Amino acid sequence: MDDLIDLTLLERYITGETSPGETARARAWIEASPERIAEVDAYRRILNEAAAITPAGFDVDALWARLDRRTADSRAKGATTQPPKRPAPFLRYAGTTAALVVTLGLGALVGHSVDLAGRSSATRAYITGAGQRETIMLPDGTHVTLAPASTLRVLRRYGRATRDVALEGEAYFSVVHDPAHPFVVRTRNASTTDLGTNFDVRAYLGDSAVRVAVVEGSVSVRGNDRSRSGAVVLRAGDLVTVPASAGLQLTHGADVTSITAWSQGHLVFTDAPLRDVLPELSRWFDIEISAPDPQLASATLTASFRDEPVGDVLATLAGALGVQYERAGRTVTLRRPNTRHR
Amino acid sequence: MVLRVRAGDRQAFEGLFRAYADRLCQYTASVVRSRAVAEELVQDVFADLWTRREQWDVRTTVARYLYAAVHHRAVNQLKRRALAERWATAATPAPGEDAPAMSTRSEPVDRHVEHAEFRAALCQALDRLPERCRVTFILRRQHHLSYTETAAVMGVTLKCVERQYTKALRLLREALAAHL
């Protein structure tokens, strides 16, 4: 390849980590010739595929059982018995490592960490693609499970006064409560503040409203348009939707188990209109699935899926709805029987 | 989390282990090319951490600290096995070691044969990269560390990481020319 452009810039362009200026520079270079477009596609394929390789998992339960036995003796001693000693070589090593780098502040390193190669550190973003789900542990021990096609930005000021994160997509939060540093999820239409709790926030761009559902504890939700809505406090089993241009709508006794089942790998639909189901399935199984027939789009579906092959999902879907489907690679079209030949 | 572990909170320690064990084992296994050795090394790091928890001082992220600790041990292990030259030069899996088991767990879509072939070719090409290149690429691309973090974990400069990463990309591109 022509060396006029830095390969690291190109790589960051491909993975979406460039600043607007860099993006423009990369685009200009790429679009100058068709070979370059093909070249970038080749690199993109390598990068995406490499990130998707998942080696076989380890048996963490068994490993913990062994470690638990092995460290059981020092457990009995408690925390106060050992006098401070000179740090062991291993710890000294870690100390030098720490001194070597500028602390960027935060972040467990799951998901896709974006910090512009260390040059800018305003936020760190965790990004899941279609078909991916990821659990992140933030430095305070808070766990966040990200649904497919979602982005969680951890703002640089995280933990200083408040613990601010910004979400697009859906995430399940299990927050380590700390009244001195409130945990706040910022989304398109609303912000949600933790009051000690497990909750789900959903704010996909295609959704008509932001939705917050509480499994345990409570949260406070405030619309971003403060002239229209004050804050409401939600408790376990409560659900609130926040449309762009209306007040908050609170529901008590919602089926929060189904709503959050996705975080355990279960996708549950209960009388859900197909127009809502299809974008969800597309995100989960990394396909483009559509139902051009408007009548079909308003049909409802009750079904649950797990991590299963997309072929099985489509077969279940077609069976439940009494429809046929055509599949060409990642594109799937649902049709009612006979409509095709009319 | 760090504070709780330092205070001797067993639950926090277990939580920390469970949150990181799989990733750290994956990474260590890709360096030492043995899953059994990787399991031992990662447990050593945590056992040591528990023993010396009062002095545990994380001035960086927990993840970076843990990756650096296992990386250090993994490289030492390689040296002890008199395989240091492998670190400096090209790599071929040692006979008798278990191959870096690559499976396609939790693949969301049943994809085409062509895709499987591409992935197999990529795994093979990755495996043949010079050691430093390979480790850099794995940390950055499969463990999602930034350049800075990768540099800190490997104990090299940022420039070196960029150079190794770019080299890895070029080599992979060349090796996979027939598939792209």
Coordinates of C-alpha atoms in Angstrom, one line a residue:
Chain A
M1 CA 0.0 0.0 0.0
D2 CA 1.0 3.6 -0.6
D3 CA 2.7 4.9 2.5
L4 CA 1.3 8.4 2.3
I5 CA -1.0 7.6 5.1
D6 CA -0.1 6.3 8.5
L7 CA -1.4 2.8 9.0
T8 CA -2.2 3.5 12.6
L9 CA -4.5 6.4 11.5
L10 CA -6.1 4.0 9.0
E11 CA -6.6 1.4 11.7
R12 CA -8.2 3.9 14.0
Y13 CA -10.4 5.1 11.2
I14 CA -11.6 1.6 10.6
T15 CA -12.3 1.0 14.3
G16 CA -14.0 4.4 14.5
E17 CA -11.6 6.0 16.9
T18 CA -10.5 9.0 14.9
S19 CA -11.2 12.6 15.6
P20 CA -13.3 14.5 13.1
G21 CA -10.2 16.0 11.5
E22 CA -8.5 12.6 11.2
T23 CA -11.6 11.1 9.8
A24 CA -11.7 13.7 7.1
R25 CA -8.0 13.1 6.3
A26 CA -8.5 9.3 6.2
R27 CA -11.6 9.6 4.0
A28 CA -9.8 11.9 1.5
W29 CA -6.9 9.5 1.2
I30 CA -9.2 6.4 0.8
E31 CA -11.5 7.9 -1.7
A32 CA -8.7 9.0 -4.0
S33 CA -8.6 5.6 -5.6
P34 CA -10.7 2.4 -5.8
E35 CA -7.7 0.3 -4.9
R36 CA -7.5 2.1 -1.6
I37 CA -11.1 1.4 -0.9
A38 CA -10.5 -2.3 -1.5
E39 CA -7.4 -2.1 0.6
V40 CA -9.2 -0.6 3.5
D41 CA -11.9 -3.3 3.2
A42 CA -9.2 -5.9 3.4
Y43 CA -7.8 -4.4 6.6
R44 CA -11.3 -3.9 8.0
R45 CA -12.0 -7.6 7.5
I46 CA -8.7 -8.6 9.3
L47 CA -9.4 -6.3 12.2
N48 CA -13.0 -7.3 12.7
E49 CA -12.3 -11.0 12.3
A50 CA -9.4 -10.8 14.7
A51 CA -11.5 -9.1 17.3
A52 CA -14.2 -11.8 16.9
I53 CA -12.0 -14.7 17.6
T54 CA -12.9 -16.1 20.9
P55 CA -10.7 -18.9 22.2
A56 CA -12.3 -21.6 24.3
G57 CA -13.3 -20.3 27.7
F58 CA -11.6 -21.3 31.0
D59 CA -13.5 -23.0 33.8
V60 CA -13.5 -20.1 36.2
D61 CA -15.5 -21.9 38.9
A62 CA -12.9 -24.7 39.1
L63 CA -10.0 -22.1 39.1
W64 CA -11.6 -20.2 41.8
A65 CA -12.2 -23.3 43.9
R66 CA -8.4 -24.1 43.6
L67 CA -7.4 -20.5 44.4
D68 CA -9.8 -20.4 47.3
R69 CA -8.3 -23.5 48.9
R70 CA -4.8 -22.2 48.2
T71 CA -5.3 -18.8 49.8
A72 CA -7.6 -20.1 52.6
D73 CA -4.8 -19.9 55.2
S74 CA -4.1 -16.2 54.9
R75 CA -7.8 -15.6 55.0
A76 CA -7.9 -16.8 58.7
K77 CA -5.2 -14.3 59.6
G78 CA -7.4 -11.4 58.8
A79 CA -6.4 -8.1 57.4
T80 CA -4.4 -6.6 60.2
T81 CA -1.9 -9.3 61.2
Q82 CA 0.8 -8.8 58.6
P83 CA 3.2 -5.9 59.3
P84 CA 4.0 -3.9 56.2
K85 CA 7.0 -5.4 54.4
R86 CA 9.2 -4.3 51.6
P87 CA 7.1 -4.8 48.5
A88 CA 7.8 -8.1 46.7
P89 CA 9.5 -8.0 43.3
F90 CA 6.2 -8.6 41.7
L91 CA 4.7 -5.6 43.3
R92 CA 7.7 -3.4 42.7
Y93 CA 7.4 -4.3 39.0
A94 CA 3.8 -3.3 39.0
G95 CA 4.8 0.0 40.8
T96 CA 7.2 0.9 38.0
T97 CA 4.6 0.1 35.5
A98 CA 2.2 2.4 37.1
A99 CA 4.8 5.2 37.3
L100 CA 5.6 4.7 33.6
V101 CA 2.2 5.6 32.4
V102 CA -0.1 8.6 32.8
T103 CA -3.2 7.4 34.5
L104 CA -6.1 8.0 32.2
G105 CA -8.5 7.6 35.1
L106 CA -10.7 4.7 34.5
G107 CA -12.0 1.7 33.0
A108 CA -12.1 -2.0 33.1
L109 CA -10.8 -3.1 29.8
V110 CA -13.7 -5.0 28.4
G111 CA -15.5 -3.9 25.3
H112 CA -13.8 -1.7 23.0
S113 CA -11.9 1.0 24.8
V114 CA -11.5 4.1 22.8
D115 CA -9.0 6.6 24.0
L116 CA -7.4 7.7 20.8
A117 CA -4.2 5.9 21.5
G118 CA -3.8 7.7 24.7
R119 CA -3.7 11.1 23.1
S120 CA -7.1 12.2 24.1
S121 CA -8.8 10.9 27.2
A122 CA -12.0 12.8 27.5
T123 CA -14.1 9.7 27.7
R124 CA -13.7 6.0 27.3
A125 CA -16.2 4.2 25.2
Y126 CA -17.3 0.5 25.4
I127 CA -18.9 -0.5 22.2
T128 CA -20.7 -3.7 21.3
G129 CA -21.5 -4.7 17.7
A130 CA -24.6 -6.5 16.5
G131 CA -24.5 -10.1 17.9
Q132 CA -22.3 -9.1 20.8
R133 CA -23.0 -8.7 24.5
E134 CA -20.4 -7.6 27.0
T135 CA -20.1 -7.2 30.8
I136 CA -17.9 -4.3 32.0
M137 CA -16.7 -3.8 35.5
L138 CA -16.1 -0.1 36.3
P139 CA -13.4 0.8 38.8
D140 CA -15.8 1.2 41.7
G141 CA -17.1 -2.4 41.2
T142 CA -20.2 -1.4 39.4
H143 CA -21.1 -4.0 36.7
V144 CA -22.7 -3.0 33.4
T145 CA -23.9 -5.5 30.9
L146 CA -24.2 -4.0 27.4
A147 CA -26.8 -5.3 25.0
P148 CA -25.8 -5.7 21.3
A149 CA -25.2 -2.5 19.2
S150 CA -24.8 -0.3 22.3
T151 CA -22.3 2.3 23.4
L152 CA -21.4 3.2 26.9
R153 CA -19.3 6.3 27.4
V154 CA -17.6 6.7 30.8
L155 CA -17.0 10.4 31.3
R156 CA -13.6 11.5 32.4
R157 CA -14.9 13.0 35.5
Y158 CA -16.3 9.6 36.6
G159 CA -16.0 9.2 40.3
R160 CA -14.8 12.7 41.1
A161 CA -18.1 14.2 42.1
T162 CA -20.7 12.1 40.4
R163 CA -20.1 8.8 38.5
D164 CA -21.4 9.8 35.0
V165 CA -21.9 7.5 32.1
A166 CA -23.7 8.1 28.8
L167 CA -25.6 5.4 27.1
E168 CA -26.9 4.8 23.6
G169 CA -28.5 1.4 23.2
E170 CA -29.4 -0.8 26.2
A171 CA -27.6 -1.8 29.4
Y172 CA -28.2 -3.5 32.6
F173 CA -26.6 -1.8 35.6
S174 CA -25.7 -3.4 38.9
V175 CA -24.4 -0.4 40.8
V176 CA -22.3 -0.3 43.9
H177 CA -24.2 2.4 45.8
D178 CA -22.3 5.4 47.1
P179 CA -24.4 8.3 48.1
A180 CA -21.3 10.6 48.1
H181 CA -20.8 9.9 44.4
P182 CA -24.2 9.4 42.7
F183 CA -24.2 7.1 39.7
V184 CA -25.9 8.8 36.8
V185 CA -26.8 7.3 33.4
R186 CA -27.3 10.0 30.8
T187 CA -29.4 9.2 27.7
R188 CA -31.2 10.9 24.9
N189 CA -34.3 12.1 26.7
A190 CA -33.6 11.5 30.4
S191 CA -31.0 10.9 33.1
T192 CA -31.3 8.2 35.7
T193 CA -29.7 8.5 39.1
D194 CA -29.0 5.4 41.1
L195 CA -30.4 5.2 44.7
G196 CA -28.9 1.7 45.4
T197 CA -29.8 -0.8 42.8
N198 CA -30.1 -3.0 39.8
F199 CA -31.8 -1.5 36.8
D200 CA -32.1 -1.5 33.0
V201 CA -31.9 1.5 30.7
R202 CA -32.8 1.3 27.1
A203 CA -32.2 4.2 24.7
Y204 CA -31.7 2.9 21.1
L205 CA -31.8 5.6 18.5
G206 CA -34.7 3.9 16.8
D207 CA -36.8 3.7 19.9
S208 CA -39.6 6.2 20.3
A209 CA -38.8 6.7 24.0
V210 CA -36.2 6.0 26.6
R211 CA -37.2 3.2 29.0
V212 CA -35.9 2.6 32.5
A213 CA -36.9 -0.5 34.5
V214 CA -35.9 -1.3 38.1
V215 CA -35.3 -4.8 39.3
E216 CA -34.0 -4.0 42.8
G217 CA -33.6 -0.9 44.9
S218 CA -34.6 2.4 43.4
V219 CA -33.6 5.0 40.9
S220 CA -34.6 8.5 40.2
V221 CA -35.4 9.5 36.6
R222 CA -35.5 13.0 35.3
G223 CA -36.4 14.1 31.8
N224 CA -33.8 16.2 30.0
D225 CA -36.6 18.7 29.1
R226 CA -37.1 20.0 32.6
S227 CA -39.9 22.4 31.7
R228 CA -42.1 19.4 31.0
S229 CA -41.2 16.8 33.6
G230 CA -39.9 16.6 37.1
A231 CA -38.0 13.7 38.6
V232 CA -39.8 10.5 39.5
V233 CA -38.5 7.8 41.9
L234 CA -38.9 4.2 40.7
R235 CA -38.8 1.2 42.9
A236 CA -38.5 -2.5 42.1
G237 CA -41.0 -3.5 39.5
D238 CA -41.5 0.0 38.2
L239 CA -40.9 1.1 34.7
V240 CA -40.9 4.5 33.2
T241 CA -40.8 5.6 29.5
V242 CA -39.6 9.0 28.5
P243 CA -40.6 10.1 25.0
A244 CA -38.8 13.1 23.4
S245 CA -41.8 15.4 23.6
A246 CA -44.1 14.4 26.4
G247 CA -44.0 13.8 30.1
L248 CA -42.8 10.6 31.9
Q249 CA -45.1 7.6 31.9
L250 CA -44.8 5.5 35.0
T251 CA -46.0 1.9 35.2
H252 CA -46.1 -0.1 38.5
G253 CA -45.8 -3.9 38.5
A254 CA -44.1 -4.2 35.1
D255 CA -42.6 -7.5 34.0
V256 CA -39.1 -6.5 34.7
T257 CA -37.9 -10.1 34.7
S258 CA -38.7 -10.4 31.0
I259 CA -37.3 -6.9 30.3
T260 CA -33.9 -7.8 31.8
A261 CA -33.8 -11.4 30.7
W262 CA -31.5 -10.4 27.9
S263 CA -28.7 -9.7 30.3
Q264 CA -28.7 -13.4 31.1
G265 CA -28.7 -14.3 27.4
H266 CA -32.5 -14.7 27.1
L267 CA -34.4 -12.6 24.5
V268 CA -38.0 -12.6 25.6
F269 CA -41.0 -11.2 23.6
T270 CA -44.5 -11.1 25.0
D271 CA -47.1 -9.9 22.5
A272 CA -44.5 -7.7 20.9
P273 CA -45.4 -6.1 17.6
L274 CA -43.1 -7.4 14.8
R275 CA -42.0 -3.9 14.0
D276 CA -40.3 -3.8 17.4
V277 CA -39.2 -7.5 17.3
L278 CA -37.3 -7.3 14.0
P279 CA -34.8 -4.5 14.9
E280 CA -34.1 -6.4 18.1
L281 CA -33.4 -9.7 16.4
S282 CA -31.3 -7.9 13.8
R283 CA -29.1 -6.5 16.6
W284 CA -28.9 -9.8 18.5
F285 CA -28.1 -12.1 15.6
D286 CA -26.2 -9.6 13.4
I287 CA -28.6 -9.9 10.5
E288 CA -30.8 -7.5 8.5
I289 CA -34.3 -8.8 8.9
S290 CA -37.4 -7.0 7.5
A291 CA -41.1 -7.5 6.8
P292 CA -42.1 -5.3 4.0
D293 CA -45.8 -6.2 4.3
P294 CA -47.4 -3.6 6.7
Q295 CA -50.0 -6.1 7.9
L296 CA -47.3 -8.5 8.9
A297 CA -45.3 -5.7 10.7
S298 CA -48.2 -5.2 13.1
A299 CA -48.6 -8.9 13.9
T300 CA -47.5 -9.8 17.4
L301 CA -45.0 -12.4 18.7
T302 CA -44.6 -14.2 21.9
A303 CA -41.4 -16.2 22.0
S304 CA -38.0 -16.5 23.7
F305 CA -34.6 -17.1 22.2
R306 CA -31.2 -18.0 23.6
D307 CA -27.9 -17.9 21.9
E308 CA -28.9 -20.2 19.1
P309 CA -28.0 -20.5 15.5
V310 CA -29.8 -17.8 13.4
G311 CA -31.3 -20.6 11.2
D312 CA -33.1 -21.9 14.3
V313 CA -34.3 -18.5 15.3
L314 CA -35.7 -17.8 11.8
A315 CA -37.4 -21.2 11.8
T316 CA -39.0 -20.5 15.2
L317 CA -40.1 -17.1 14.0
A318 CA -41.6 -18.3 10.8
G319 CA -43.4 -21.1 12.6
A320 CA -44.8 -18.8 15.2
L321 CA -46.1 -16.3 12.7
G322 CA -47.0 -18.7 10.0
V323 CA -44.9 -16.9 7.5
Q324 CA -42.1 -17.8 5.0
Y325 CA -38.7 -16.2 4.9
E326 CA -36.0 -15.7 2.3
R327 CA -32.4 -15.4 3.3
A328 CA -29.6 -14.1 1.3
G329 CA -26.5 -13.9 3.4
R330 CA -27.2 -11.5 6.3
T331 CA -30.4 -10.2 4.7
V332 CA -33.7 -11.9 5.6
T333 CA -37.1 -11.0 4.3
L334 CA -40.3 -12.3 5.9
R335 CA -43.4 -12.8 3.7
R336 CA -46.9 -14.0 4.2
P337 CA -47.5 -17.2 2.3
N338 CA -48.6 -16.5 -1.4
T339 CA -47.9 -12.8 -1.3
R340 CA -44.8 -13.3 -3.3
H341 CA -46.5 -14.5 -6.5
R342 CA -49.4 -12.1 -6.5
Chain B
M1 CA -12.9 -2.7 44.8
V2 CA -9.2 -2.3 45.4
L3 CA -9.8 -0.9 48.9
R4 CA -12.1 -3.8 49.8
V5 CA -9.6 -6.3 48.7
R6 CA -6.9 -4.5 50.7
A7 CA -9.1 -4.6 53.7
G8 CA -9.3 -8.4 53.4
D9 CA -12.8 -8.6 51.9
R10 CA -12.9 -12.2 50.6
Q11 CA -16.0 -11.5 48.5
A12 CA -14.4 -8.6 46.8
F13 CA -11.4 -10.8 46.1
E14 CA -13.5 -13.5 44.6
G15 CA -15.4 -10.9 42.5
L16 CA -12.2 -9.6 41.2
F17 CA -10.9 -13.0 40.3
R18 CA -14.2 -14.0 38.6
A19 CA -14.2 -10.7 36.6
Y20 CA -10.7 -11.1 35.2
A21 CA -9.7 -14.8 35.4
D22 CA -11.0 -15.8 32.0
R23 CA -9.5 -12.9 30.1
L24 CA -6.2 -13.1 31.9
C25 CA -6.0 -16.9 31.2
Q26 CA -6.8 -16.3 27.6
Y27 CA -4.1 -13.7 27.3
T28 CA -1.5 -15.7 29.2
A29 CA -2.3 -18.9 27.2
S30 CA -1.6 -16.9 24.0
V31 CA 1.8 -15.9 25.3
V32 CA 3.0 -19.2 26.8
R33 CA 1.0 -21.4 24.4
S34 CA -0.3 -23.7 27.1
R35 CA -3.7 -23.5 28.8
A36 CA -2.5 -25.4 31.8
V37 CA 0.5 -23.2 32.4
A38 CA -1.7 -20.1 31.9
E39 CA -4.1 -21.3 34.6
E40 CA -1.2 -21.7 37.0
L41 CA 0.3 -18.3 36.3
V42 CA -2.9 -16.5 36.7
Q43 CA -3.7 -18.2 40.0
D44 CA -0.1 -17.4 41.2
V45 CA -0.8 -13.7 40.5
F46 CA -4.0 -13.7 42.5
A47 CA -2.6 -15.8 45.3
D48 CA 0.4 -13.4 45.6
L49 CA -2.0 -10.5 45.4
W50 CA -4.0 -11.9 48.3
T51 CA -1.0 -12.6 50.4
R52 CA 0.3 -9.1 50.0
R53 CA -3.0 -7.4 49.7
E54 CA -2.2 -4.7 52.4
Q55 CA 0.5 -3.3 50.1
W56 CA -1.5 -3.5 47.0
D57 CA -1.2 -0.1 45.5
V58 CA -2.9 0.4 42.2
R59 CA -2.0 3.7 40.7
T60 CA -3.5 2.7 37.4
T61 CA -6.6 0.7 36.4
V62 CA -7.1 -2.7 37.9
A63 CA -7.1 -4.3 34.5
R64 CA -3.9 -2.8 33.4
Y65 CA -2.3 -3.8 36.7
L66 CA -3.5 -7.4 36.3
Y67 CA -2.5 -7.7 32.6
A68 CA 0.9 -6.3 33.5
A69 CA 1.3 -8.8 36.3
V70 CA 0.4 -11.8 34.2
H71 CA 2.4 -10.6 31.3
H72 CA 5.5 -10.3 33.5
R73 CA 5.0 -13.8 34.8
A74 CA 4.3 -15.2 31.4
V75 CA 7.5 -13.8 29.9
N76 CA 9.5 -15.0 32.9
Q77 CA 8.0 -18.4 32.4
L78 CA 9.1 -18.4 28.8
K79 CA 12.6 -17.4 29.8
R80 CA 12.7 -20.2 32.4
R81 CA 11.8 -22.6 29.8
A82 CA 14.8 -21.4 27.9
L83 CA 12.5 -20.2 25.2
A84 CA 13.6 -16.6 25.3
E85 CA 14.9 -16.8 21.8
R86 CA 11.4 -17.5 20.6
W87 CA 10.3 -14.2 22.1
A88 CA 12.9 -12.4 20.1
T89 CA 12.5 -14.2 16.8
A90 CA 9.8 -16.0 14.8
A91 CA 7.5 -18.4 16.4
T92 CA 6.6 -21.9 15.7
P93 CA 4.5 -23.8 18.3
A94 CA 6.7 -26.1 20.3
P95 CA 5.9 -29.7 19.8
G96 CA 4.0 -31.2 22.7
E97 CA 2.5 -27.9 23.8
D98 CA -1.2 -27.8 23.3
A99 CA -2.1 -25.6 20.4
P100 CA -3.8 -22.3 21.2
A101 CA -7.2 -23.7 21.1
M102 CA -9.3 -21.4 18.9
S103 CA -12.9 -22.2 18.8
T104 CA -15.8 -20.1 17.7
R105 CA -17.8 -20.0 21.0
S106 CA -21.0 -18.0 21.0
E107 CA -20.9 -17.3 17.3
P108 CA -24.1 -15.4 16.7
V109 CA -24.7 -16.5 13.2
D110 CA -24.0 -19.7 11.3
R111 CA -21.8 -18.3 8.6
H112 CA -20.5 -19.6 5.4
V113 CA -17.7 -22.0 4.8
E114 CA -15.7 -19.2 3.2
H115 CA -15.9 -17.3 6.4
A116 CA -14.6 -20.3 8.4
E117 CA -11.7 -20.7 6.0
F118 CA -10.8 -17.0 6.4
R119 CA -10.9 -17.3 10.1
A120 CA -8.7 -20.4 10.1
A121 CA -6.2 -18.7 7.8
L122 CA -6.2 -15.7 10.1
C123 CA -5.6 -17.8 13.2
Q124 CA -2.7 -19.5 11.4
A125 CA -1.3 -16.2 10.2
L126 CA -1.6 -14.7 13.7
D127 CA 0.2 -17.7 15.1
R128 CA 3.1 -17.2 12.8
L129 CA 3.7 -13.6 13.6
P130 CA 6.9 -12.7 15.3
E131 CA 6.3 -12.9 19.1
R132 CA 6.3 -9.2 20.0
C133 CA 4.1 -8.4 17.0
R134 CA 1.7 -11.2 18.0
V135 CA 1.5 -10.2 21.6
T136 CA 1.0 -6.5 20.7
F137 CA -1.7 -7.4 18.3
I138 CA -3.5 -9.7 20.7
L139 CA -3.5 -7.2 23.6
R140 CA -4.7 -4.4 21.4
R141 CA -7.2 -6.2 19.2
Q142 CA -8.4 -9.1 21.2
H143 CA -8.2 -7.6 24.7
H144 CA -9.1 -4.1 23.6
L145 CA -6.2 -2.4 25.4
S146 CA -5.3 1.0 24.1
Y147 CA -1.8 1.7 22.7
T148 CA -0.8 3.3 26.0
E149 CA -2.1 0.4 28.0
T150 CA -0.4 -2.2 25.7
A151 CA 2.9 -0.3 26.1
A152 CA 2.5 -0.3 29.9
V153 CA 1.7 -4.0 30.1
M154 CA 4.6 -5.0 27.8
G155 CA 7.0 -2.5 29.4
V156 CA 7.9 -0.9 26.1
T157 CA 7.5 2.5 24.6
L158 CA 4.3 3.8 22.9
K159 CA 6.3 4.1 19.6
C160 CA 7.4 0.5 19.9
V161 CA 3.8 -0.6 20.3
E162 CA 2.7 1.4 17.3
R163 CA 5.5 0.0 15.2
Q164 CA 4.8 -3.6 16.2
Y165 CA 1.1 -3.2 15.7
T166 CA 1.5 -1.8 12.3
K167 CA 4.0 -4.5 11.4
A168 CA 1.5 -7.1 12.6
L169 CA -1.2 -5.6 10.4
R170 CA 1.0 -5.6 7.3
L171 CA 2.2 -9.1 7.9
L172 CA -1.4 -10.3 8.3
R173 CA -2.5 -8.5 5.2
E174 CA 0.3 -10.2 3.2
A175 CA -0.3 -13.6 4.7
L176 CA -4.0 -13.4 3.9
A177 CA -3.6 -11.9 0.4
A178 CA -5.2 -15.0 -1.2
H179 CA -8.2 -14.7 1.0
L180 CA -9.0 -11.0 0.6

